Coordinates of C-alpha atoms in Angstrom, one line a residue:
M970 CA -3.7 -97.0 -58.4
A971 CA -1.1 -94.4 -57.3
P972 CA 0.0 -94.4 -53.6
L973 CA -1.5 -91.8 -51.3
S974 CA 0.6 -88.7 -50.6
G975 CA 1.7 -87.8 -47.1
S976 CA -1.1 -85.3 -46.7
A977 CA -3.7 -87.7 -48.0
K978 CA -2.5 -90.4 -45.6
K979 CA -2.8 -87.9 -42.7
K980 CA -6.3 -86.9 -43.8
K981 CA -7.4 -90.5 -44.1
Q982 CA -6.0 -91.3 -40.6
K983 CA -7.8 -88.3 -39.1
E984 CA -11.1 -89.5 -40.7
K985 CA -10.5 -93.0 -39.2
E986 CA -9.8 -91.5 -35.8
R987 CA -13.0 -89.4 -36.0
E988 CA -15.0 -92.4 -36.9
L989 CA -13.6 -94.4 -34.0
Q990 CA -14.4 -91.6 -31.7
R991 CA -17.9 -91.4 -33.0
L992 CA -18.4 -95.2 -32.5
K993 CA -16.9 -94.9 -29.0
V994 CA -19.5 -92.1 -28.1
I995 CA -22.3 -94.3 -29.4
E996 CA -21.1 -97.3 -27.4
E997 CA -20.8 -95.3 -24.2
R998 CA -24.3 -94.0 -24.6
Q999 CA -25.5 -97.5 -25.1
A1000 CA -23.5 -99.2 -22.3
G1001 CA -22.8 -96.4 -19.8
S1002 CA -19.6 -94.6 -19.2
D1003 CA -16.5 -96.2 -17.8
T1004 CA -15.1 -93.1 -16.2
S1005 CA -17.7 -90.6 -15.2
P1006 CA -19.9 -91.2 -12.1
D1007 CA -23.5 -90.4 -12.5
E1008 CA -23.4 -87.0 -10.9
E1009 CA -21.1 -85.8 -13.7
I1010 CA -23.5 -86.7 -16.4
P1011 CA -25.3 -83.6 -17.8
A1012 CA -29.0 -83.4 -16.9
T1013 CA -30.1 -83.4 -20.5
Q1014 CA -27.8 -86.2 -21.7
P1015 CA -29.5 -89.5 -22.7
Y1016 CA -29.1 -92.1 -20.0
G1017 CA -30.3 -95.6 -19.2
P1018 CA -31.6 -98.3 -21.5
W1019 CA -34.2 -96.1 -23.1
E1020 CA -31.9 -93.1 -23.4
E1021 CA -34.2 -90.7 -21.5
P1022 CA -32.7 -87.4 -20.2
K1023 CA -30.6 -88.0 -17.0
E1024 CA -32.7 -85.6 -15.0
K1025 CA -35.9 -87.5 -16.0
W1026 CA -34.2 -90.8 -15.0
D1027 CA -33.2 -89.4 -11.6
A1028 CA -36.7 -88.0 -10.9
R1029 CA -38.4 -91.3 -11.9
L1030 CA -36.1 -93.4 -9.7
E1031 CA -36.5 -91.0 -6.7
A1032 CA -40.3 -91.5 -7.0
Q1033 CA -40.0 -95.3 -6.8
P1034 CA -40.8 -96.8 -3.3
P1035 CA -38.1 -98.9 -1.7
A1036 CA -38.1 -102.6 -2.5
E1037 CA -38.9 -103.5 1.1
K1038 CA -38.6 -102.4 4.7
Y1039 CA -35.2 -102.8 6.2
S1040 CA -36.7 -105.2 8.9
E1041 CA -37.9 -107.4 6.1
F1042 CA -34.5 -107.3 4.4
E1043 CA -32.8 -108.4 7.7
K1044 CA -35.3 -111.2 8.2
R1045 CA -34.8 -112.6 4.7
A1046 CA -31.0 -112.2 4.9
K1047 CA -30.9 -114.1 8.2
A1048 CA -33.0 -116.9 6.8
R1049 CA -30.8 -117.3 3.7
K1050 CA -27.5 -117.2 5.5
G1051 CA -25.5 -120.4 4.9
Q1052 CA -28.1 -121.6 2.4
P1053 CA -27.5 -122.7 -1.2
I1054 CA -28.1 -120.3 -4.1
E1055 CA -31.8 -119.8 -4.1
Y1056 CA -32.5 -119.1 -7.7
Q1057 CA -33.1 -122.2 -9.9
P1058 CA -34.6 -121.9 -13.4
A1059 CA -37.8 -123.8 -14.1
A1060 CA -37.1 -127.4 -15.1
I1061 CA -37.5 -128.1 -18.8
S1062 CA -37.9 -131.7 -20.0
D1063 CA -35.6 -133.4 -22.5
E1064 CA -38.5 -133.5 -25.0
Q1065 CA -38.5 -129.7 -24.9
T1066 CA -34.7 -129.4 -25.2
L1067 CA -32.6 -129.4 -28.4
H1068 CA -29.0 -130.4 -27.8
V1069 CA -26.6 -129.4 -30.5
D1070 CA -23.3 -131.3 -30.5
A1071 CA -20.8 -133.0 -32.8
S1072 CA -23.4 -135.5 -33.9
T1073 CA -26.5 -133.3 -33.9
K1074 CA -26.6 -130.1 -35.9
F1075 CA -28.9 -127.2 -35.3
D1076 CA -32.1 -127.7 -37.3
S1077 CA -34.1 -124.6 -37.7
T1078 CA -37.0 -126.7 -39.1
A1079 CA -37.3 -128.8 -36.0
K1080 CA -40.3 -128.7 -33.8
P1081 CA -40.3 -125.7 -31.4
V1082 CA -38.5 -126.3 -28.1
Q1083 CA -38.1 -124.3 -25.0
K1084 CA -34.4 -124.9 -24.5
L1085 CA -31.4 -124.7 -26.8
V1086 CA -28.1 -126.1 -25.6
F1087 CA -24.9 -125.8 -27.7
A1088 CA -22.4 -128.3 -26.2
S1089 CA -18.8 -127.7 -25.3
G1090 CA -16.8 -128.1 -28.5
I1091 CA -19.4 -126.3 -30.7
N1092 CA -18.0 -122.8 -31.5
L1093 CA -21.0 -120.5 -31.2
D1094 CA -20.0 -117.7 -33.6
D1095 CA -21.9 -115.1 -35.5
T1096 CA -22.3 -117.3 -38.6
L1097 CA -24.2 -119.8 -36.4
I1098 CA -26.2 -117.0 -34.8
D1099 CA -27.3 -116.0 -38.3
V1100 CA -28.7 -119.5 -38.8
I1101 CA -30.7 -119.2 -35.5
A1102 CA -31.9 -115.7 -36.4
N1103 CA -33.3 -117.0 -39.7
A1104 CA -35.2 -119.9 -38.1
D1105 CA -39.0 -119.9 -38.2
A1106 CA -40.6 -117.3 -36.0
T1107 CA -42.7 -119.9 -34.2
F1108 CA -39.5 -121.8 -33.3
R1109 CA -37.7 -118.7 -32.1
S1110 CA -40.5 -117.4 -30.0
A1111 CA -40.8 -120.8 -28.1
V1112 CA -37.2 -120.7 -26.8
R1113 CA -36.9 -119.7 -23.1
V1114 CA -33.4 -120.9 -22.3
F1115 CA -30.2 -120.6 -24.3
V1116 CA -26.9 -122.2 -23.2
A1117 CA -23.7 -122.3 -25.1
G1118 CA -20.0 -123.0 -24.5
D1119 CA -17.7 -124.8 -22.0
A1120 CA -18.7 -124.2 -18.4
E1121 CA -15.1 -125.0 -17.4
R1122 CA -14.0 -122.1 -19.7
K1123 CA -11.3 -124.1 -21.3
E1124 CA -12.7 -123.8 -24.8
A1125 CA -13.6 -120.5 -26.4
I1126 CA -16.7 -119.5 -28.3
E1127 CA -16.4 -116.6 -30.7
I1128 CA -19.8 -114.9 -30.6
T1129 CA -19.4 -111.1 -30.7
S1130 CA -21.5 -108.4 -29.1
A1131 CA -23.2 -107.9 -32.5
G1132 CA -24.0 -111.6 -32.4
V1133 CA -25.5 -111.2 -28.9
E1134 CA -27.7 -108.4 -30.1
K1135 CA -28.9 -110.5 -33.1
L1136 CA -29.5 -113.5 -30.9
T1137 CA -31.5 -111.7 -28.2
K1138 CA -33.7 -110.0 -30.8
A1139 CA -34.3 -113.3 -32.5
L1140 CA -35.3 -115.0 -29.2
P1141 CA -37.6 -112.4 -27.6
Q1142 CA -38.9 -114.7 -24.9
L1143 CA -35.6 -115.6 -23.4
E1144 CA -35.6 -116.1 -19.6
V1145 CA -32.2 -117.6 -19.2
I1146 CA -29.0 -117.1 -21.2
A1147 CA -25.6 -118.6 -20.4
L1148 CA -22.6 -117.9 -22.7
H1149 CA -19.5 -119.8 -21.4
G1150 CA -15.9 -119.2 -22.5
T1151 CA -16.5 -116.1 -24.6
S1152 CA -13.6 -114.5 -26.3
K1153 CA -14.9 -111.6 -28.4
L1154 CA -17.5 -109.8 -26.4
T1155 CA -17.3 -106.1 -25.5
R1156 CA -19.0 -104.2 -22.7
T1157 CA -22.2 -103.8 -24.8
A1158 CA -23.1 -107.5 -24.6
F1159 CA -24.6 -107.4 -21.1
P1160 CA -26.8 -104.3 -21.6
T1161 CA -27.9 -105.6 -24.9
I1162 CA -29.3 -108.7 -23.2
L1163 CA -31.1 -106.7 -20.6
K1164 CA -32.6 -104.3 -23.2
N1165 CA -33.8 -107.0 -25.6
C1166 CA -35.1 -109.6 -23.1
A1167 CA -37.9 -108.1 -21.0
N1168 CA -38.6 -111.5 -19.2
I1169 CA -34.9 -112.2 -18.4
E1170 CA -34.4 -114.0 -15.1
S1171 CA -30.8 -115.2 -15.3
V1172 CA -27.7 -114.0 -17.2
T1173 CA -24.3 -115.9 -17.2
L1174 CA -21.4 -114.4 -19.0
T1175 CA -17.9 -116.0 -18.7
V1176 CA -14.6 -115.4 -20.4
V1177 CA -12.3 -118.2 -21.6
Q1178 CA -9.5 -118.9 -19.2
G1179 CA -6.3 -117.1 -19.7
Q1180 CA -7.9 -114.1 -21.4
K1181 CA -7.7 -110.8 -19.3
S1182 CA -9.2 -108.4 -21.7
K1183 CA -10.8 -105.3 -20.2
R1184 CA -13.0 -105.0 -23.3
I1185 CA -15.3 -107.6 -21.7
R1186 CA -16.3 -105.5 -18.7
L1187 CA -19.1 -104.2 -16.5
N1188 CA -19.7 -100.5 -16.1
S1189 CA -22.4 -98.1 -15.1
T1190 CA -24.9 -100.4 -17.0
L1191 CA -25.3 -102.1 -13.6
E1192 CA -26.7 -98.8 -12.3
W1193 CA -29.6 -99.2 -14.7
L1194 CA -30.8 -102.0 -12.4
N1195 CA -31.6 -99.4 -9.7
D1196 CA -34.7 -98.9 -11.8
K1197 CA -37.0 -101.6 -10.3
T1198 CA -39.3 -101.4 -13.4
F1199 CA -36.4 -102.5 -15.7
V1200 CA -36.1 -106.3 -16.2
P1201 CA -38.2 -106.8 -13.0
K1202 CA -37.9 -110.6 -13.1
L1203 CA -34.1 -110.6 -12.9
R1204 CA -32.9 -113.0 -10.2
Y1205 CA -29.4 -114.2 -11.0
L1206 CA -26.2 -112.9 -12.5
E1207 CA -23.0 -114.7 -13.0
F1208 CA -19.8 -113.1 -14.3
R1209 CA -16.5 -115.0 -14.5
G1210 CA -13.4 -113.4 -16.1
V1211 CA -15.5 -110.2 -16.8
Y1212 CA -13.6 -107.1 -15.7
H1213 CA -15.1 -104.7 -13.1
E1214 CA -13.0 -102.1 -11.3
A1215 CA -12.2 -103.3 -7.7
F1216 CA -13.4 -100.0 -6.2
R1217 CA -16.8 -100.4 -7.8
R1218 CA -17.4 -103.9 -6.6
E1219 CA -19.2 -102.7 -3.4
F1220 CA -22.0 -101.6 -5.7
L1221 CA -22.7 -105.3 -6.5
E1222 CA -23.5 -105.7 -2.8
F1223 CA -25.7 -102.6 -2.8
L1224 CA -27.5 -103.9 -5.8
T1225 CA -28.6 -107.1 -3.9
Q1226 CA -30.2 -104.8 -1.3
S1227 CA -31.8 -102.6 -3.9
R1228 CA -33.1 -105.8 -5.6
P1229 CA -33.6 -108.2 -2.7
A1230 CA -34.2 -111.3 -4.9
L1231 CA -31.0 -110.8 -6.8
E1232 CA -28.0 -113.2 -6.4
I1233 CA -24.7 -112.5 -8.1
V1234 CA -21.7 -114.8 -8.6
F1235 CA -18.5 -112.9 -9.5
E1236 CA -15.0 -114.0 -10.3
F1237 CA -12.2 -112.1 -11.8
D1238 CA -8.8 -111.7 -10.1
R1239 CA -9.8 -113.6 -6.9
P1240 CA -11.7 -116.8 -6.2
A1241 CA -15.4 -116.7 -7.0
V1242 CA -17.9 -115.2 -4.5
L1243 CA -21.6 -115.2 -4.0
I1244 CA -23.1 -111.7 -3.4
R1245 CA -26.6 -111.5 -2.0
D1246 CA -28.4 -109.6 0.8
N1247 CA -25.6 -106.9 0.7
E1248 CA -23.0 -109.5 1.7
T1249 CA -20.1 -111.2 -0.1
I1250 CA -19.4 -114.9 0.6
P1251 CA -16.7 -117.1 -0.8
L1252 CA -18.5 -119.4 -3.3
D1253 CA -16.7 -122.5 -1.9
R1254 CA -18.5 -121.9 1.4
V1255 CA -21.9 -121.9 -0.2
P1256 CA -23.5 -125.4 -0.1
A1257 CA -24.7 -126.9 -3.4
A1258 CA -28.4 -126.7 -4.1
D1259 CA -28.8 -130.5 -4.1
K1260 CA -27.4 -130.9 -0.6

């Protein structure tokens, strides 16, 4: 095959750039813009998880009543001050848990269980996600909790954002998902979980230690949570190593007033903090739940 001429190479490069730009636009529509505040979004532009016109989104949110009276907020905040993290997922027995480790492989023909745990040392990648997605529908619909990776973030798992989408579509009843030590996610991973898991209560996304990629980031997707009808059961978020602009972090505090039950653990360039009741507290000052 003859080599491309100079003009042909330029044409091919421009086509590649156009395709990358097209994909970027799609991604920003799905996951929110990184740069434009809401007031700059055109009224007719698709916005939010269901891509409704921005003006319709605004009108619908303005019509929603406040979550609670401020006096009720103050009362609850005072009662929880100095207390452990309140949210705890429902206990699931060992009989209802499938542990996947070096000695136990994932068996898609096993009896349905409510909890799937992929131990540290098992690299959860998209190939393994395909196996889970191809499991029997009865097995998949039973799973409520999915945990994978190294909670210490020393070992990486290689699941991608496409893998997260496939996983959450395959496990439609998920209430809790924890992906520890990720290395290949992009900003679409978090909104994908919210969109595909209507019953979600808890989301934990952490990045492997030493990786400082801004591709794994939070953005205006968080503002979708101002809609109280969207994932109404959400109680807990944990982000470690996930980038979020420093000047936007006050929004995390606001979010815990907008959604009074919500608790957020956040760690990026400083020690981890607990955010709840519109207040940020160093996590090392929060007592453990079992004390």
